[in-house]
C-alpha positions as a Markdown table, in Angstrom:
| # | Residue | x | y | z |
|---|---|---|---|---|
| 1 | Unk | 44.5 | 46.9 | 19.8 |
| 2 | Unk | 41.5 | 47.8 | 22.0 |
| 3 | Unk | 39.2 | 46.1 | 19.5 |
| 4 | Unk | 41.4 | 42.9 | 19.4 |
| 5 | Unk | 41.6 | 42.9 | 23.2 |
| 6 | Unk | 37.8 | 43.2 | 23.5 |
| 7 | Unk | 37.3 | 40.4 | 21.0 |
| 8 | Unk | 39.7 | 38.2 | 22.8 |
| 9 | Unk | 38.0 | 38.8 | 26.1 |
| 10 | Unk | 34.5 | 38.2 | 24.6 |
| 11 | Unk | 35.7 | 34.9 | 23.1 |
| 12 | Unk | 37.5 | 33.7 | 26.2 |
| 13 | Unk | 34.5 | 34.5 | 28.5 |
| 14 | Unk | 31.8 | 33.1 | 26.2 |
| 15 | Unk | 30.3 | 29.8 | 27.4 |
| 16 | Unk | 31.4 | 26.8 | 25.3 |
| 17 | Unk | 28.9 | 25.6 | 22.7 |
| 18 | Unk | 26.7 | 22.9 | 24.1 |
| 19 | Unk | 26.9 | 19.6 | 22.3 |
| 20 | Unk | 23.5 | 18.4 | 20.9 |
| 21 | Unk | 21.8 | 15.6 | 22.9 |
| 22 | Unk | 21.6 | 12.4 | 20.8 |
| 23 | Unk | 18.3 | 10.5 | 20.3 |
| 24 | Unk | 17.9 | 7.3 | 18.3 |
| 25 | Unk | 14.5 | 6.8 | 16.6 |
| 26 | Unk | 13.7 | 3.4 | 15.2 |
| 27 | Unk | 11.1 | 3.7 | 12.4 |
| 28 | Unk | 8.3 | 1.1 | 12.0 |
| 29 | Unk | 9.2 | 0.3 | 8.4 |
| 30 | Unk | 11.3 | 1.6 | 5.5 |
| 31 | Unk | 11.2 | 5.4 | 5.1 |
| 32 | Unk | 7.9 | 6.6 | 3.5 |
| 33 | Unk | 5.5 | 9.6 | 3.7 |
| 34 | Unk | 4.1 | 8.3 | 7.0 |
| 35 | Unk | 7.3 | 9.7 | 8.5 |
| 36 | Unk | 7.0 | 13.2 | 6.9 |
| 37 | Unk | 6.8 | 15.2 | 10.2 |
| 38 | Unk | 10.2 | 13.8 | 11.4 |
| 39 | Unk | 12.0 | 14.5 | 8.1 |
| 40 | Unk | 10.5 | 18.0 | 7.7 |
| 41 | Unk | 11.4 | 18.8 | 11.3 |
| 42 | Unk | 15.0 | 17.7 | 10.5 |
| 43 | Unk | 15.1 | 19.7 | 7.3 |
| 44 | Unk | 13.9 | 23.0 | 8.8 |
| 45 | Unk | 16.2 | 22.7 | 11.8 |
| 46 | Unk | 13.5 | 22.0 | 14.4 |
| 47 | Unk | 15.5 | 19.3 | 16.2 |
| 48 | Unk | 18.6 | 21.4 | 16.1 |
| 49 | Unk | 16.7 | 24.3 | 17.7 |
| 50 | Unk | 15.8 | 21.9 | 20.6 |
| 51 | Unk | 19.4 | 20.9 | 21.0 |
| 52 | Unk | 18.9 | 17.4 | 19.6 |
| 53 | Unk | 20.8 | 15.3 | 17.2 |
| 54 | Unk | 18.3 | 12.7 | 15.8 |
| 55 | Unk | 19.3 | 9.4 | 14.2 |
| 56 | Unk | 16.5 | 7.7 | 12.3 |
| 57 | Unk | 16.9 | 4.0 | 11.6 |
| 58 | Unk | 14.7 | 1.8 | 9.4 |
| 59 | Unk | 14.5 | -1.7 | 10.9 |
| 60 | Unk | 15.4 | -5.0 | 9.2 |
| 61 | Unk | 12.4 | -6.5 | 10.9 |
| 62 | Unk | 9.4 | -4.3 | 11.6 |
| 63 | Unk | 8.7 | -6.3 | 14.8 |
| 64 | Unk | 12.1 | -5.3 | 16.3 |
| 65 | Unk | 11.8 | -1.6 | 17.2 |
| 66 | Unk | 9.5 | -2.0 | 20.3 |
| 67 | Unk | 11.6 | -4.9 | 21.5 |
| 68 | Unk | 14.9 | -2.9 | 21.1 |
| 69 | Unk | 13.4 | 0.1 | 23.1 |
| 70 | Unk | 12.1 | -2.3 | 25.8 |
| 71 | Unk | 15.6 | -3.7 | 26.0 |
| 72 | Unk | 17.2 | -0.2 | 26.3 |
| 73 | Unk | 18.9 | -0.3 | 22.9 |
| 74 | Unk | 17.3 | 2.8 | 21.6 |
| 75 | Unk | 15.3 | 5.7 | 23.0 |
| 76 | Unk | 12.3 | 5.9 | 20.7 |
| 77 | Unk | 10.4 | 3.5 | 18.4 |
| 78 | Unk | 7.6 | 4.3 | 16.0 |
| 79 | Unk | 5.0 | 1.5 | 16.4 |
| 80 | Unk | 1.2 | 0.8 | 16.3 |
| 81 | Unk | -1.4 | 1.4 | 19.0 |
| 82 | Unk | -3.0 | -2.1 | 18.6 |
| 83 | Unk | 0.4 | -3.7 | 19.1 |
| 84 | Unk | 1.0 | -1.5 | 22.2 |
| 85 | Unk | -2.1 | -3.0 | 23.9 |
| 86 | Unk | -0.8 | -6.5 | 23.3 |
| 87 | Unk | 2.7 | -5.5 | 24.6 |
| 88 | Unk | 1.3 | -3.8 | 27.7 |
| 89 | Unk | -0.8 | -6.8 | 28.5 |
| 90 | Unk | 2.3 | -8.9 | 28.2 |
| 91 | Unk | 4.2 | -6.6 | 30.7 |
| 92 | Unk | 6.7 | -5.1 | 28.3 |
| 93 | Unk | 8.2 | -1.8 | 29.8 |
| 94 | Unk | 6.9 | 0.4 | 27.0 |
| 95 | Unk | 5.0 | 3.7 | 27.1 |
| 96 | Unk | 3.3 | 5.7 | 24.4 |
| 97 | Unk | 4.4 | 9.3 | 24.7 |
| 98 | Unk | 3.3 | 10.8 | 21.4 |
| 99 | Unk | 1.2 | 10.2 | 18.3 |
| 100 | Unk | 2.4 | 10.4 | 14.7 |
| 101 | Unk | -0.6 | 9.3 | 12.6 |
| 102 | Unk | -3.8 | 9.9 | 14.6 |
| 103 | Unk | -6.3 | 7.9 | 12.5 |
| 104 | Unk | -6.5 | 4.3 | 11.3 |
| 105 | Unk | -5.0 | 3.7 | 7.9 |
| 106 | Unk | -6.2 | 0.1 | 7.7 |
| 107 | Unk | -9.1 | -0.7 | 5.3 |
| 108 | Unk | -11.0 | -3.6 | 3.8 |
| 109 | Unk | -10.6 | -3.1 | 0.0 |
| 110 | Unk | -12.4 | -4.6 | -3.0 |
| 111 | Unk | -12.2 | -3.8 | -6.7 |
| 112 | Unk | -14.2 | -0.8 | -7.6 |
| 113 | Unk | -15.6 | -2.5 | -10.7 |
| 114 | Unk | -16.0 | -5.9 | -9.0 |
| 115 | Unk | -19.1 | -7.7 | -7.7 |
| 116 | Unk | -18.7 | -6.6 | -4.1 |
| 117 | Unk | -20.8 | -3.4 | -3.7 |
| 118 | Unk | -21.4 | -3.7 | 0.1 |
| 119 | Unk | -19.8 | -5.7 | 2.8 |
| 120 | Unk | -22.6 | -8.3 | 3.0 |
| 121 | Unk | -21.7 | -9.3 | -0.6 |
| 122 | Unk | -18.6 | -11.0 | 0.8 |
| 123 | Unk | -20.7 | -14.0 | 1.9 |
| 124 | Unk | -19.1 | -17.1 | 0.3 |
| 125 | Unk | -16.1 | -15.1 | -0.9 |
| 126 | Unk | -12.3 | -15.2 | -0.4 |
| 127 | Unk | -10.7 | -12.5 | 1.7 |
| 128 | Unk | -6.9 | -12.0 | 1.7 |
| 129 | Unk | -4.8 | -11.0 | 4.6 |
| 130 | Unk | -1.1 | -10.6 | 5.3 |
| 131 | Unk | -0.8 | -10.6 | 9.1 |
| 132 | Unk | -3.1 | -12.6 | 11.4 |
| 133 | Unk | -4.3 | -11.6 | 14.9 |
| 134 | Unk | -5.3 | -8.0 | 14.8 |
| 135 | Unk | -6.3 | -8.1 | 11.2 |
| 136 | Unk | -8.6 | -11.1 | 11.9 |
| 137 | Unk | -10.2 | -9.2 | 14.8 |
| 138 | Unk | -10.8 | -6.1 | 12.6 |
| 139 | Unk | -12.2 | -8.2 | 9.8 |
| 140 | Unk | -14.5 | -10.1 | 12.3 |
| 141 | Unk | -15.9 | -6.8 | 13.6 |
| 142 | Unk | -16.5 | -5.4 | 10.2 |
| 143 | Unk | -18.3 | -8.6 | 8.9 |
| 144 | Unk | -20.2 | -9.1 | 12.1 |
| 145 | Unk | -21.8 | -5.6 | 11.6 |
| 146 | Unk | -22.9 | -6.8 | 8.1 |
| 147 | Unk | -24.4 | -10.0 | 9.6 |
| 148 | Unk | -21.6 | -12.4 | 8.5 |
| 149 | Unk | -19.9 | -15.0 | 10.7 |
| 150 | Unk | -16.7 | -17.0 | 10.4 |
| 151 | Unk | -18.3 | -19.7 | 8.3 |
| 152 | Unk | -19.5 | -17.2 | 5.7 |
| 153 | Unk | -16.1 | -16.5 | 4.1 |
| 154 | Unk | -12.7 | -18.0 | 3.4 |
| 155 | Unk | -9.5 | -16.5 | 4.6 |
| 156 | Unk | -6.4 | -16.6 | 2.3 |
| 157 | Unk | -2.9 | -15.7 | 3.5 |
| 158 | Unk | -1.5 | -13.6 | 0.6 |
| 159 | Unk | 1.5 | -12.5 | 2.6 |
| 160 | Unk | 2.3 | -8.9 | 1.6 |
| 161 | Unk | 0.9 | -9.1 | -1.9 |
| 162 | Unk | -2.4 | -7.5 | -1.0 |
| 163 | Unk | -3.0 | -5.5 | -4.2 |
| 164 | Unk | -1.7 | -8.1 | -6.6 |
| 165 | Unk | -3.9 | -10.8 | -5.0 |
| 166 | Unk | -7.0 | -8.7 | -5.4 |
| 167 | Unk | -6.2 | -7.5 | -8.9 |
| 168 | Unk | -5.4 | -11.0 | -10.1 |
| 169 | Unk | -8.7 | -12.4 | -8.7 |
| 170 | Unk | -7.0 | -14.7 | -6.2 |
| 171 | Unk | -9.2 | -13.1 | -3.6 |
| 172 | Unk | -12.4 | -11.0 | -3.6 |
| 173 | Unk | -11.2 | -8.5 | -0.9 |
| 174 | Unk | -8.2 | -7.8 | 1.3 |
| 175 | Unk | -7.9 | -6.6 | 4.9 |
| 176 | Unk | -4.9 | -4.6 | 6.0 |
| 177 | Unk | -4.6 | -2.4 | 2.9 |
| 178 | Unk | -3.5 | 1.1 | 3.8 |
| 179 | Unk | -5.8 | 3.8 | 2.4 |
| 180 | Unk | -2.8 | 6.0 | 1.6 |
| 181 | Unk | -0.8 | 3.4 | -0.3 |
| 182 | Unk | -2.6 | 0.4 | -1.6 |
| 183 | Unk | -5.5 | 2.4 | -3.0 |
| 184 | Unk | -3.1 | 4.7 | -4.8 |
| 185 | Unk | -1.1 | 1.7 | -6.0 |
| 186 | Unk | -4.2 | 0.1 | -7.6 |
| 187 | Unk | -5.3 | 3.4 | -9.2 |
| 188 | Unk | -1.9 | 3.9 | -10.8 |
| 189 | Unk | -2.0 | 0.4 | -12.5 |
| 190 | Unk | -5.6 | 1.1 | -13.7 |
| 191 | Unk | -7.5 | -1.2 | -11.4 |
| 192 | Unk | -9.0 | 1.2 | -8.8 |
| 193 | Unk | -10.2 | -0.1 | -5.5 |
| 194 | Unk | -13.1 | 0.7 | -3.2 |
| 195 | Unk | -12.3 | 1.0 | 0.5 |
| 196 | Unk | -14.5 | 0.2 | 3.5 |
| 197 | Unk | -13.0 | 2.2 | 6.4 |
| 198 | Unk | -12.6 | 0.1 | 9.5 |
| 199 | Unk | -13.6 | 3.0 | 11.9 |
| 200 | Unk | -16.9 | 3.3 | 10.1 |
| 201 | Unk | -17.7 | -0.4 | 10.5 |
| 202 | Unk | -17.5 | -1.5 | 14.1 |
| 203 | Unk | -13.9 | -0.9 | 15.0 |
| 204 | Unk | -13.2 | 1.9 | 17.5 |
| 205 | Unk | -10.9 | 4.7 | 16.2 |
| 206 | Unk | -7.3 | 4.3 | 17.1 |
| 207 | Unk | -3.9 | 5.9 | 16.4 |
| 208 | Unk | -2.2 | 4.0 | 13.5 |
| 209 | Unk | 1.4 | 5.2 | 14.4 |
| 210 | Unk | 2.7 | 6.2 | 17.8 |
| 211 | Unk | 5.9 | 7.0 | 19.5 |
| 212 | Unk | 7.1 | 4.6 | 22.2 |
| 213 | Unk | 9.8 | 4.8 | 24.8 |
| 214 | Unk | 11.0 | 2.7 | 27.7 |
| 215 | Unk | 9.2 | 3.3 | 31.0 |
| 216 | Unk | 12.6 | 4.3 | 32.6 |
| 217 | Unk | 12.9 | 7.2 | 30.1 |
| 218 | Unk | 9.5 | 8.9 | 30.7 |
| 219 | Unk | 11.1 | 11.7 | 32.7 |
| 220 | Unk | 13.9 | 12.3 | 30.1 |
| 221 | Unk | 13.7 | 15.9 | 28.9 |
| 222 | Unk | 14.9 | 14.8 | 25.4 |
| 223 | Unk | 11.5 | 13.3 | 24.7 |
| 224 | Unk | 9.6 | 16.5 | 25.4 |
| 225 | Unk | 12.0 | 18.4 | 23.2 |
| 226 | Unk | 11.6 | 15.7 | 20.5 |
| 227 | Unk | 7.8 | 16.2 | 20.5 |
| 228 | Unk | 8.2 | 20.0 | 20.4 |
| 229 | Unk | 10.3 | 19.7 | 17.3 |
| 230 | Unk | 7.9 | 17.2 | 15.7 |
| 231 | Unk | 5.0 | 19.6 | 16.3 |
| 232 | Unk | 6.9 | 22.4 | 14.6 |
| 233 | Unk | 7.7 | 20.1 | 11.7 |
| 234 | Unk | 4.0 | 19.0 | 11.4 |
| 235 | Unk | 2.8 | 22.6 | 11.4 |
| 236 | Unk | 5.3 | 23.5 | 8.7 |
| 237 | Unk | 4.3 | 20.4 | 6.7 |
| 238 | Unk | 0.6 | 21.3 | 6.9 |
| 239 | Unk | 1.2 | 25.0 | 6.0 |
| 240 | Unk | 3.7 | 24.3 | 3.2 |
| 241 | Unk | 3.0 | 20.9 | 1.7 |
| 242 | Unk | 4.8 | 21.5 | -1.6 |
| 243 | Unk | 8.0 | 22.9 | 0.0 |
| 244 | Unk | 7.9 | 20.1 | 2.6 |
| 245 | Unk | 7.7 | 17.5 | -0.2 |
| 246 | Unk | 10.7 | 19.0 | -1.8 |
| 247 | Unk | 12.6 | 18.9 | 1.5 |
| 248 | Unk | 11.5 | 15.3 | 2.1 |
| 249 | Unk | 12.7 | 14.2 | -1.3 |
| 250 | Unk | 16.0 | 16.1 | -0.9 |
| 251 | Unk | 16.6 | 13.8 | 2.0 |
| 252 | Unk | 15.1 | 10.7 | 0.3 |
| 253 | Unk | 15.6 | 11.0 | -3.4 |
| 254 | Unk | 14.7 | 7.4 | -4.2 |
| 255 | Unk | 11.1 | 8.1 | -3.1 |
| 256 | Unk | 10.4 | 10.6 | -5.8 |
| 257 | Unk | 7.7 | 8.7 | -7.7 |
| 258 | Unk | 4.0 | 8.9 | -8.4 |
| 259 | Unk | 3.0 | 6.5 | -5.6 |
| 260 | Unk | 4.8 | 8.4 | -2.9 |
| 261 | Unk | 3.5 | 11.8 | -4.2 |
| 262 | Unk | 0.0 | 10.5 | -3.9 |
| 263 | Unk | 0.6 | 8.9 | -0.5 |
| 264 | Unk | 2.1 | 12.2 | 0.7 |
| 265 | Unk | -1.1 | 14.0 | -0.3 |
| 266 | Unk | -3.4 | 11.4 | 1.3 |
| 267 | Unk | -1.4 | 11.2 | 4.6 |
| 268 | Unk | -1.3 | 14.9 | 5.3 |
| 269 | Unk | -4.7 | 15.2 | 7.0 |
| 270 | Unk | -4.0 | 12.2 | 9.2 |
| 271 | Unk | -0.9 | 13.5 | 11.1 |
| 272 | Unk | -1.4 | 14.4 | 14.7 |
| 273 | Unk | -1.4 | 18.2 | 15.0 |
| 274 | Unk | -0.9 | 17.8 | 18.8 |
| 275 | Unk | 1.5 | 14.9 | 18.9 |
| 276 | Unk | 1.9 | 15.0 | 22.7 |
| 277 | Unk | -1.9 | 15.0 | 23.4 |
| 278 | Unk | -3.4 | 11.8 | 24.9 |
| 279 | Unk | -7.1 | 10.8 | 24.8 |
| 280 | Unk | -7.4 | 8.3 | 27.6 |
| 281 | Unk | -11.0 | 7.4 | 26.9 |
| 282 | Unk | -10.1 | 6.5 | 23.3 |
| 283 | Unk | -7.4 | 4.2 | 24.5 |
| 284 | Unk | -9.8 | 2.6 | 27.0 |
| 285 | Unk | -12.4 | 1.9 | 24.3 |
| 286 | Unk | -9.8 | 0.3 | 22.0 |
| 287 | Unk | -8.4 | -1.8 | 24.9 |
| 288 | Unk | -12.0 | -3.1 | 25.5 |
| 289 | Unk | -12.2 | -4.0 | 21.8 |
| 290 | Unk | -9.0 | -5.9 | 21.9 |
| 291 | Unk | -10.1 | -7.8 | 25.0 |
| 292 | Unk | -13.5 | -8.6 | 23.4 |
| 293 | Unk | -11.7 | -9.9 | 20.3 |
| 294 | Unk | -9.6 | -12.2 | 22.4 |
| 295 | Unk | -6.3 | -10.5 | 21.6 |
| 296 | Unk | -5.5 | -9.6 | 25.2 |
| 297 | Unk | -6.6 | -11.2 | 28.4 |
| 298 | Unk | -6.2 | -8.2 | 30.6 |
| 299 | Unk | -6.6 | -4.4 | 30.1 |
| 300 | Unk | -4.1 | -2.6 | 32.3 |
| 301 | Unk | -4.8 | 1.0 | 33.3 |
| 302 | Unk | -4.1 | 3.3 | 30.3 |
| 303 | Unk | -1.8 | 5.4 | 32.6 |
| 304 | Unk | 0.5 | 2.4 | 32.9 |
| 305 | Unk | 1.4 | 2.3 | 29.2 |
| 306 | Unk | 0.5 | 5.8 | 27.8 |
| 307 | Unk | 1.3 | 9.2 | 29.0 |
| 308 | Unk | 1.1 | 12.9 | 28.0 |
| 309 | Unk | 4.5 | 14.5 | 28.9 |
| 310 | Unk | 4.3 | 17.5 | 31.1 |
């Protein structure tokens, strides 16, 4: 009886279990190895340990996530640093509060066994692209460094068929190919490519993927706890890549193929080990590049659209 009475008192006096705080995260694209830190954090219970319940949603249109966060329809969006500079100049109420992939993934790709051995060889050639604007600016910077101007090459819109257009000979090079995906795709089908890395040819380094939130939510404690969990997930991912892959595939079994295994390997060294850290000078340099390229008219103070949570 004494034991039962003590148990009853302990249960009746114990504080009620706290419900997890919900957070909606809009991905930039369909689920892929670029999102590994989030799924590993989820699999090892890092979000749960921070009292968070995370819902990750792949968008129907990759342009939608920042707009939905700006409109208050979700708390977090994964997006791209170059797009953030454009959105900030346009006055959208968005703030970068963390980094997912801390290096560019974008490359200029040619066939390894093709006639293009150096960038200057693209004079008089066709170059494929899928998205205008930023890709054109990147390409212009790369070719300018090699002494080529706009009249020295022909641009061809190949939509999202970058690798097929290059392999078929429709174009001689493509801009916008991701080093962790398209290069592996080409190698798998027996037509390997050679990449010219944009940050080595006139384009300032930038964060390929970042976490955005609405300016009104910058003080929300859930965001800091979210980044804490992501950092734990990233550390586990780097320390235990094979086990992390198994956990990722358990959550996304349809991605268990050769392309995603290779992309997983190649993306590992590019994840932000300190996702909450912010290099203001790096953002200022890239903002100046965007302005010089004519993609933005103004460069607001970095502090107005990027923050390191305290």
